[in-house]
mmCIF file of C-alpha atoms in Angstrom:
data_model
loop_
_atom_site.group_PDB
_atom_site.id
_atom_site.type_symbol
_atom_site.label_atom_id
_atom_site.label_comp_id
_atom_site.label_asym_id
_atom_site.label_seq_id
_atom_site.Cartn_x
_atom_site.Cartn_y
_atom_site.Cartn_z
ATOM 1 C CA MET A 1 -19.543 -9.332 20.231
ATOM 2 C CA MET A 2 -16.862 -7.658 18.597
ATOM 3 C CA LEU A 3 -14.013 -5.899 20.520
ATOM 4 C CA GLY A 4 -11.512 -2.761 19.562
ATOM 5 C CA LEU A 5 -8.253 -3.411 18.376
ATOM 6 C CA ASP A 6 -6.833 -2.231 21.779
ATOM 7 C CA THR A 7 -8.964 -4.939 23.702
ATOM 8 C CA LYS A 8 -7.828 -8.576 23.980
ATOM 9 C CA LEU A 9 -9.925 -11.477 24.201
ATOM 10 C CA THR A 10 -9.125 -14.416 26.682
ATOM 11 C CA LEU A 11 -8.337 -17.307 24.477
ATOM 12 C CA TYR A 12 -7.942 -20.970 24.561
ATOM 13 C CA GLY A 13 -4.727 -21.448 22.885
ATOM 14 C CA PHE A 14 -3.472 -18.756 20.548
ATOM 15 C CA ASN A 15 -5.264 -16.603 18.081
ATOM 16 C CA ASN A 16 -5.842 -18.183 14.886
ATOM 17 C CA LEU A 17 -7.359 -15.339 12.915
ATOM 18 C CA THR A 18 -5.583 -14.235 9.820
ATOM 19 C CA LYS A 19 -5.922 -10.427 8.940
ATOM 20 C CA THR A 20 -4.799 -9.361 5.331
ATOM 21 C CA LEU A 21 -4.518 -5.808 4.228
ATOM 22 C CA SER A 22 -3.960 -5.397 0.378
ATOM 23 C CA PHE A 23 -3.084 -1.686 -0.464
ATOM 24 C CA ASN A 24 -2.916 -0.693 -3.951
ATOM 25 C CA ILE A 25 -1.909 2.941 -5.113
ATOM 26 C CA TYR A 26 -1.613 4.890 -8.415
ATOM 27 C CA ASP A 27 0.373 8.042 -8.871
ATOM 28 C CA VAL A 28 -0.309 9.870 -12.245
ATOM 29 C CA CYS A 29 2.013 12.149 -14.164
ATOM 30 C CA TYR A 30 1.882 13.959 -17.510
ATOM 31 C CA ALA A 31 5.046 13.283 -19.445
ATOM 32 C CA LYS A 32 4.706 13.937 -23.275
ATOM 33 C CA SER A 33 8.051 13.667 -24.871
ATOM 34 C CA GLU A 34 10.106 10.306 -24.769
ATOM 35 C CA ARG A 35 12.636 12.024 -22.644
ATOM 36 C CA GLU A 36 10.112 13.298 -20.083
ATOM 37 C CA GLN A 37 8.769 9.690 -19.985
ATOM 38 C CA ARG A 38 12.381 8.188 -19.422
ATOM 39 C CA ASP A 39 13.203 10.735 -16.746
ATOM 40 C CA TYR A 40 9.848 10.010 -15.000
ATOM 41 C CA ILE A 41 10.541 6.230 -14.737
ATOM 42 C CA ALA A 42 14.079 7.037 -13.799
ATOM 43 C CA TYR A 43 12.846 9.284 -10.922
ATOM 44 C CA ILE A 44 10.240 6.817 -9.647
ATOM 45 C CA ASP A 45 13.035 4.131 -9.503
ATOM 46 C CA GLU A 46 15.101 6.407 -7.604
ATOM 47 C CA GLN A 47 12.538 7.843 -5.269
ATOM 48 C CA TYR A 48 10.913 4.368 -4.585
ATOM 49 C CA ASN A 49 13.940 2.065 -4.807
ATOM 50 C CA SER A 50 14.166 -1.083 -2.627
ATOM 51 C CA ASP A 51 15.912 0.459 0.169
ATOM 52 C CA ARG A 52 13.225 3.327 0.736
ATOM 53 C CA LEU A 53 10.474 0.590 0.458
ATOM 54 C CA THR A 54 12.265 -1.494 2.951
ATOM 55 C CA LYS A 55 12.326 1.598 5.334
ATOM 56 C CA ILE A 56 8.526 1.998 4.821
ATOM 57 C CA LEU A 57 7.729 -1.752 5.470
ATOM 58 C CA VAL A 58 10.131 -1.711 8.590
ATOM 59 C CA ASP A 59 8.125 1.212 9.875
ATOM 60 C CA VAL A 60 5.027 -0.595 9.178
ATOM 61 C CA THR A 61 6.016 -3.576 11.117
ATOM 62 C CA ASP A 62 6.963 -1.387 14.128
ATOM 63 C CA MET A 63 3.520 0.284 14.079
ATOM 64 C CA ILE A 64 1.609 -3.161 14.113
ATOM 65 C CA GLY A 65 3.726 -4.294 17.046
ATOM 66 C CA ALA A 66 5.363 -7.222 15.182
ATOM 67 C CA HIS A 67 9.062 -8.307 15.062
ATOM 68 C CA ILE A 68 11.116 -8.988 12.035
ATOM 69 C CA LEU A 69 12.756 -12.231 11.193
ATOM 70 C CA ASN A 70 13.741 -12.106 7.743
ATOM 71 C CA ILE A 71 13.841 -9.336 4.787
ATOM 72 C CA SER A 72 14.156 -9.872 0.995
ATOM 73 C CA LYS A 73 14.554 -6.868 -1.436
ATOM 74 C CA GLN A 74 15.308 -6.510 -4.984
ATOM 75 C CA ASP A 75 15.657 -3.732 -7.612
ATOM 76 C CA TYR A 76 14.687 -4.748 -11.134
ATOM 77 C CA ASP A 77 16.088 -3.944 -14.500
ATOM 78 C CA PRO A 78 14.746 -1.924 -16.444
ATOM 79 C CA GLN A 79 12.458 -0.710 -13.623
ATOM 80 C CA GLY A 80 10.602 -1.586 -10.423
ATOM 81 C CA ALA A 81 11.423 -3.042 -6.933
ATOM 82 C CA SER A 82 10.021 -5.691 -4.506
ATOM 83 C CA VAL A 83 10.369 -6.300 -0.827
ATOM 84 C CA ASN A 84 9.317 -8.895 1.208
ATOM 85 C CA ILE A 85 9.422 -9.171 5.159
ATOM 86 C CA LEU A 86 8.415 -12.188 7.326
ATOM 87 C CA ILE A 87 7.266 -11.089 10.720
ATOM 88 C CA ALA A 88 6.441 -12.513 14.214
ATOM 89 C CA GLU A 89 3.669 -11.173 16.416
ATOM 90 C CA GLY A 90 6.028 -11.261 19.477
ATOM 91 C CA SER A 91 9.838 -11.439 19.913
ATOM 92 C CA LEU A 92 11.458 -14.764 19.734
ATOM 93 C CA SER A 93 14.356 -16.124 21.450
ATOM 94 C CA SER A 94 17.446 -16.808 19.359
ATOM 95 C CA GLU A 95 17.152 -20.560 19.712
ATOM 96 C CA HIS A 96 13.602 -20.384 18.099
ATOM 97 C CA ILE A 97 14.850 -18.386 15.034
ATOM 98 C CA ASP A 98 15.879 -20.351 11.865
ATOM 99 C CA GLU A 99 19.557 -19.736 11.072
ATOM 100 C CA SER A 100 18.788 -18.709 7.556
ATOM 101 C CA CYS A 101 16.797 -15.521 8.892
ATOM 102 C CA ASN A 102 18.729 -12.247 8.804
ATOM 103 C CA GLN A 103 16.381 -10.344 11.255
ATOM 104 C CA GLY A 104 17.033 -7.164 9.230
ATOM 105 C CA LYS A 105 20.647 -7.130 9.987
ATOM 106 C CA TYR A 106 21.387 -6.746 6.191
ATOM 107 C CA LEU A 107 19.688 -3.477 6.026
ATOM 108 C CA SER A 108 22.561 -1.217 6.316
ATOM 109 C CA ASN A 109 24.681 -3.520 4.120
ATOM 110 C CA SER A 110 25.127 -2.937 0.395
ATOM 111 C CA ARG A 111 23.347 -5.963 -1.144
ATOM 112 C CA ASP A 112 21.329 -6.568 -4.304
ATOM 113 C CA THR A 113 18.978 -8.926 -2.541
ATOM 114 C CA VAL A 114 17.813 -9.067 1.196
ATOM 115 C CA HIS A 115 14.883 -10.912 2.466
ATOM 116 C CA ALA A 116 12.757 -10.263 5.834
ATOM 117 C CA HIS A 117 10.615 -12.974 7.485
ATOM 118 C CA LEU A 118 8.093 -12.500 10.395
ATOM 119 C CA ASP A 119 6.547 -15.445 12.342
ATOM 120 C CA LYS A 120 3.089 -16.424 10.931
ATOM 121 C CA SER A 121 3.056 -13.111 9.001
ATOM 122 C CA HIS A 122 4.459 -11.153 6.199
ATOM 123 C CA VAL A 123 4.701 -7.762 4.615
ATOM 124 C CA THR A 124 5.436 -7.259 0.790
ATOM 125 C CA VAL A 125 5.561 -4.503 -1.720
ATOM 126 C CA HIS A 126 5.884 -4.494 -5.505
ATOM 127 C CA THR A 127 6.293 -1.409 -7.960
ATOM 128 C CA PHE A 128 5.163 -1.000 -11.365
ATOM 129 C CA PRO A 129 6.173 2.106 -13.079
ATOM 130 C CA GLU A 130 4.329 2.326 -16.571
ATOM 131 C CA HIS A 131 4.015 4.417 -19.702
ATOM 132 C CA HIS A 132 2.887 4.160 -23.302
ATOM 133 C CA PRO A 133 4.497 5.880 -26.144
ATOM 134 C CA ASP A 134 1.208 7.001 -27.444
ATOM 135 C CA ASN A 135 -0.047 8.208 -24.403
ATOM 136 C CA SER A 136 1.213 11.450 -22.493
ATOM 137 C CA ILE A 137 0.226 10.000 -19.017
ATOM 138 C CA SER A 138 2.480 7.862 -17.119
ATOM 139 C CA THR A 139 1.536 5.858 -14.109
ATOM 140 C CA PHE A 140 3.222 4.377 -11.156
ATOM 141 C CA ARG A 141 1.510 1.521 -9.085
ATOM 142 C CA VAL A 142 2.389 0.280 -5.650
ATOM 143 C CA ASP A 143 1.193 -2.938 -4.349
ATOM 144 C CA ILE A 144 1.374 -3.655 -0.667
ATOM 145 C CA ASP A 145 0.165 -6.794 1.314
ATOM 146 C CA VAL A 146 0.413 -6.907 4.961
ATOM 147 C CA SER A 147 -0.734 -10.395 6.375
ATOM 148 C CA THR A 148 -0.847 -10.909 9.983
ATOM 149 C CA CYS A 149 -1.947 -13.773 12.237
ATOM 150 C CA GLY A 150 -3.022 -13.437 15.875
ATOM 151 C CA GLU A 151 -3.980 -10.151 17.884
ATOM 152 C CA ILE A 152 -1.894 -7.528 15.736
ATOM 153 C CA SER A 153 -3.804 -5.805 12.978
ATOM 154 C CA PRO A 154 -2.437 -4.330 9.761
ATOM 155 C CA LEU A 155 -5.193 -1.485 9.879
ATOM 156 C CA ASN A 156 -2.957 0.462 12.333
ATOM 157 C CA ALA A 157 -0.383 1.236 9.649
ATOM 158 C CA LEU A 158 -2.950 2.146 6.906
ATOM 159 C CA ASP A 159 -2.822 6.077 7.328
ATOM 160 C CA TYR A 160 1.018 6.022 7.331
ATOM 161 C CA LEU A 161 1.056 3.923 4.148
ATOM 162 C CA ILE A 162 -1.121 6.521 2.357
ATOM 163 C CA GLY A 163 0.944 9.331 3.259
ATOM 164 C CA SER A 164 4.018 7.601 2.274
ATOM 165 C CA PHE A 165 3.175 7.756 -1.398
ATOM 166 C CA ASP A 166 1.882 10.227 -3.876
ATOM 167 C CA SER A 167 -1.476 8.547 -3.920
ATOM 168 C CA ASP A 168 -4.064 9.732 -6.558
ATOM 169 C CA ILE A 169 -5.971 6.410 -6.698
ATOM 170 C CA ILE A 170 -6.180 4.018 -3.679
ATOM 171 C CA THR A 171 -7.816 0.600 -3.641
ATOM 172 C CA ILE A 172 -7.791 -0.954 -0.150
ATOM 173 C CA ASP A 173 -8.962 -4.654 0.552
ATOM 174 C CA TYR A 174 -9.245 -5.886 4.347
ATOM 175 C CA ARG A 175 -10.239 -9.411 5.057
ATOM 176 C CA VAL A 176 -10.202 -11.478 8.368
ATOM 177 C CA ARG A 177 -10.048 -15.367 7.740
ATOM 178 C CA GLY A 178 -10.385 -18.384 10.053
ATOM 179 C CA PHE A 179 -11.813 -18.456 13.521
ATOM 180 C CA THR A 180 -10.416 -18.445 17.167
ATOM 181 C CA ARG A 181 -11.915 -19.636 20.296
ATOM 182 C CA ASP A 182 -12.127 -18.163 23.752
ATOM 183 C CA VAL A 183 -11.664 -20.068 27.130
ATOM 184 C CA HIS A 184 -15.371 -21.162 27.059
ATOM 185 C CA GLY A 185 -15.095 -22.534 23.382
ATOM 186 C CA MET A 186 -16.979 -19.781 21.877
ATOM 187 C CA LYS A 187 -15.906 -19.113 18.169
ATOM 188 C CA TYR A 188 -14.789 -15.630 17.057
ATOM 189 C CA PHE A 189 -14.551 -15.098 13.251
ATOM 190 C CA ILE A 190 -13.225 -11.455 13.934
ATOM 191 C CA ASP A 191 -11.874 -10.123 17.069
ATOM 192 C CA HIS A 192 -12.405 -6.333 16.602
ATOM 193 C CA ASP A 193 -15.117 -3.933 15.592
ATOM 194 C CA ILE A 194 -15.225 -2.664 11.970
ATOM 195 C CA THR A 195 -17.636 -0.996 9.900
ATOM 196 C CA SER A 196 -15.452 0.455 7.122
ATOM 197 C CA ILE A 197 -11.735 0.749 6.401
ATOM 198 C CA GLN A 198 -12.261 4.438 6.240
ATOM 199 C CA ASP A 199 -12.774 4.358 10.223
ATOM 200 C CA TYR A 200 -8.737 3.763 10.232
ATOM 201 C CA ILE A 201 -7.875 6.502 7.904
ATOM 202 C CA ASP A 202 -7.311 10.116 9.341
ATOM 203 C CA ASP A 203 -10.236 12.564 8.679
ATOM 204 C CA HIS A 204 -7.670 15.015 7.258
ATOM 205 C CA THR A 205 -6.518 12.396 4.758
ATOM 206 C CA LEU A 206 -10.085 11.529 3.843
ATOM 207 C CA THR A 207 -11.226 15.090 2.938
ATOM 208 C CA ARG A 208 -8.652 14.925 0.139
ATOM 209 C CA TYR A 209 -10.624 12.011 -1.689
ATOM 210 C CA ASP A 210 -13.814 10.892 -2.758
ATOM 211 C CA ALA A 211 -14.231 7.319 -1.262
ATOM 212 C CA ILE A 212 -16.763 4.458 -1.882
ATOM 213 C CA ASP A 213 -17.161 1.214 0.187
ATOM 214 C CA VAL A 214 -18.158 -2.208 -0.969
ATOM 215 C CA ASN A 215 -18.235 -4.398 2.079
ATOM 216 C CA VAL A 216 -19.554 -7.966 2.736
ATOM 217 C CA TYR A 217 -19.836 -7.875 6.445
ATOM 218 C CA GLN A 218 -21.110 -11.493 6.893
ATOM 219 C CA SER A 219 -17.862 -12.740 5.317
ATOM 220 C CA ASN A 220 -15.841 -10.085 7.086
ATOM 221 C CA ILE A 221 -14.566 -8.465 3.728
ATOM 222 C CA PHE A 222 -14.008 -4.826 3.428
ATOM 223 C CA HIS A 223 -13.257 -2.820 0.359
ATOM 224 C CA THR A 224 -12.540 0.767 -0.194
ATOM 225 C CA LYS A 225 -11.628 2.731 -3.286
ATOM 226 C CA MET A 226 -10.409 6.467 -3.147
ATOM 227 C CA LEU A 227 -9.912 9.070 -5.707
ATOM 228 C CA ILE A 228 -8.163 12.372 -5.204
ATOM 229 C CA LYS A 229 -10.620 15.381 -5.383
ATOM 230 C CA GLU A 230 -8.239 18.173 -6.719
ATOM 231 C CA ILE A 231 -5.760 18.201 -9.406
ATOM 232 C CA GLU A 232 -3.027 20.884 -8.809
ATOM 233 C CA LEU A 233 -1.554 20.677 -12.262
ATOM 234 C CA GLN A 234 2.090 21.712 -11.237
ATOM 235 C CA ASN A 235 2.072 18.530 -9.081
ATOM 236 C CA TYR A 236 1.541 16.388 -12.317
ATOM 237 C CA LEU A 237 4.004 17.985 -14.631
ATOM 238 C CA PHE A 238 7.468 16.330 -14.889
ATOM 239 C CA ASN A 239 10.451 18.872 -15.318
ATOM 240 C CA LYS A 240 7.864 21.529 -16.578
ATOM 241 C CA ASP A 241 6.494 24.845 -15.082
ATOM 242 C CA VAL A 242 2.616 25.148 -15.498
ATOM 243 C CA TYR A 243 2.988 28.714 -16.354
ATOM 244 C CA GLU A 244 4.946 27.756 -19.564
ATOM 245 C CA LEU A 245 1.695 26.310 -21.065
ATOM 246 C CA PRO A 246 -0.959 28.286 -22.533
ATOM 247 C CA PRO A 247 -4.481 28.131 -20.608
ATOM 248 C CA LYS A 248 -6.059 25.756 -23.166
ATOM 249 C CA GLN A 249 -3.262 23.300 -22.961
ATOM 250 C CA ARG A 250 -3.342 23.449 -19.121
ATOM 251 C CA LEU A 251 -7.188 22.525 -19.438
ATOM 252 C CA ASP A 252 -6.595 19.889 -21.812
ATOM 253 C CA ILE A 253 -3.760 18.184 -19.828
ATOM 254 C CA THR A 254 -5.935 18.325 -16.605
ATOM 255 C CA ASN A 255 -8.918 16.813 -18.446
ATOM 256 C CA SER A 256 -6.517 13.972 -19.782
ATOM 257 C CA LEU A 257 -5.154 13.360 -16.191
ATOM 258 C CA ARG A 258 -8.841 13.457 -14.729
ATOM 259 C CA LYS A 259 -9.886 10.835 -17.356
ATOM 260 C CA GLU A 260 -7.086 8.592 -16.808
ATOM 261 C CA MET A 261 -7.642 8.634 -13.094
ATOM 262 C CA ILE A 262 -11.411 8.038 -13.336
ATOM 263 C CA GLU A 263 -10.827 4.745 -15.671
ATOM 264 C CA ILE A 264 -8.323 3.480 -13.256
ATOM 265 C CA PHE A 265 -10.675 4.245 -10.199
ATOM 266 C CA SER A 266 -13.549 2.665 -12.098
ATOM 267 C CA GLY A 267 -11.675 -0.449 -13.249
ATOM 268 C CA MET A 268 -12.812 -0.107 -16.847
ATOM 269 C CA ASN A 269 -12.214 1.751 -20.248
ATOM 270 C CA ILE A 270 -14.857 4.686 -20.182
ATOM 271 C CA TYR A 271 -13.506 7.462 -22.617
#
């Protein structure tokens, strides 16, 4: 018997289940000239710097009902950023918190590095801006991992994460590991109902994507891939108006963008 996320088991001891959500997105852009490519990377580094990423992860922590113990963040040279947060399922008294934990207090200070910890759990994000000099397509990848122990589940923040980034391709993995026992000694290898990750994504969001599932139910492993349906070309041009381009070039660029997205979505070189 499985339960909904809002229903609690009567357990013997504490909940030993580990729930891990791995969330990977790609944003694709057309940037042909070397200057446009540099400007795109600079824009991404500014738009998704460690401060903003930290704000997103702090929101995620609040949504899943966890409490911050410690935060680390770093902007990299020449590009990219990382944030790591250690979280706790419940609030902890001060005498039980390690003195090295900052509990997010450094968020408002000007620091190059900050670290966040959560008890038994963590939230991390890494960014990877990328382009090739022989290719007019630039990409920006974000990897987010939310790992929790106990009753809280990272699935509650999934729709918020999708909306926090310009997501053309999304790959999501969710896995529940270990087992916990109820007061009668019965083992539970998962403590909530789930048939698909898509069940936790807003219907309006899903209408914008083609989505496929690869699930291994007997192992509590769930996998969903999503590909944006419509390409509105203006959204993929960097510092250029779509009407500056002749119709044939618009079509060629759209085809190039779609091919890039299909290959990333498929995980293989097709064209």
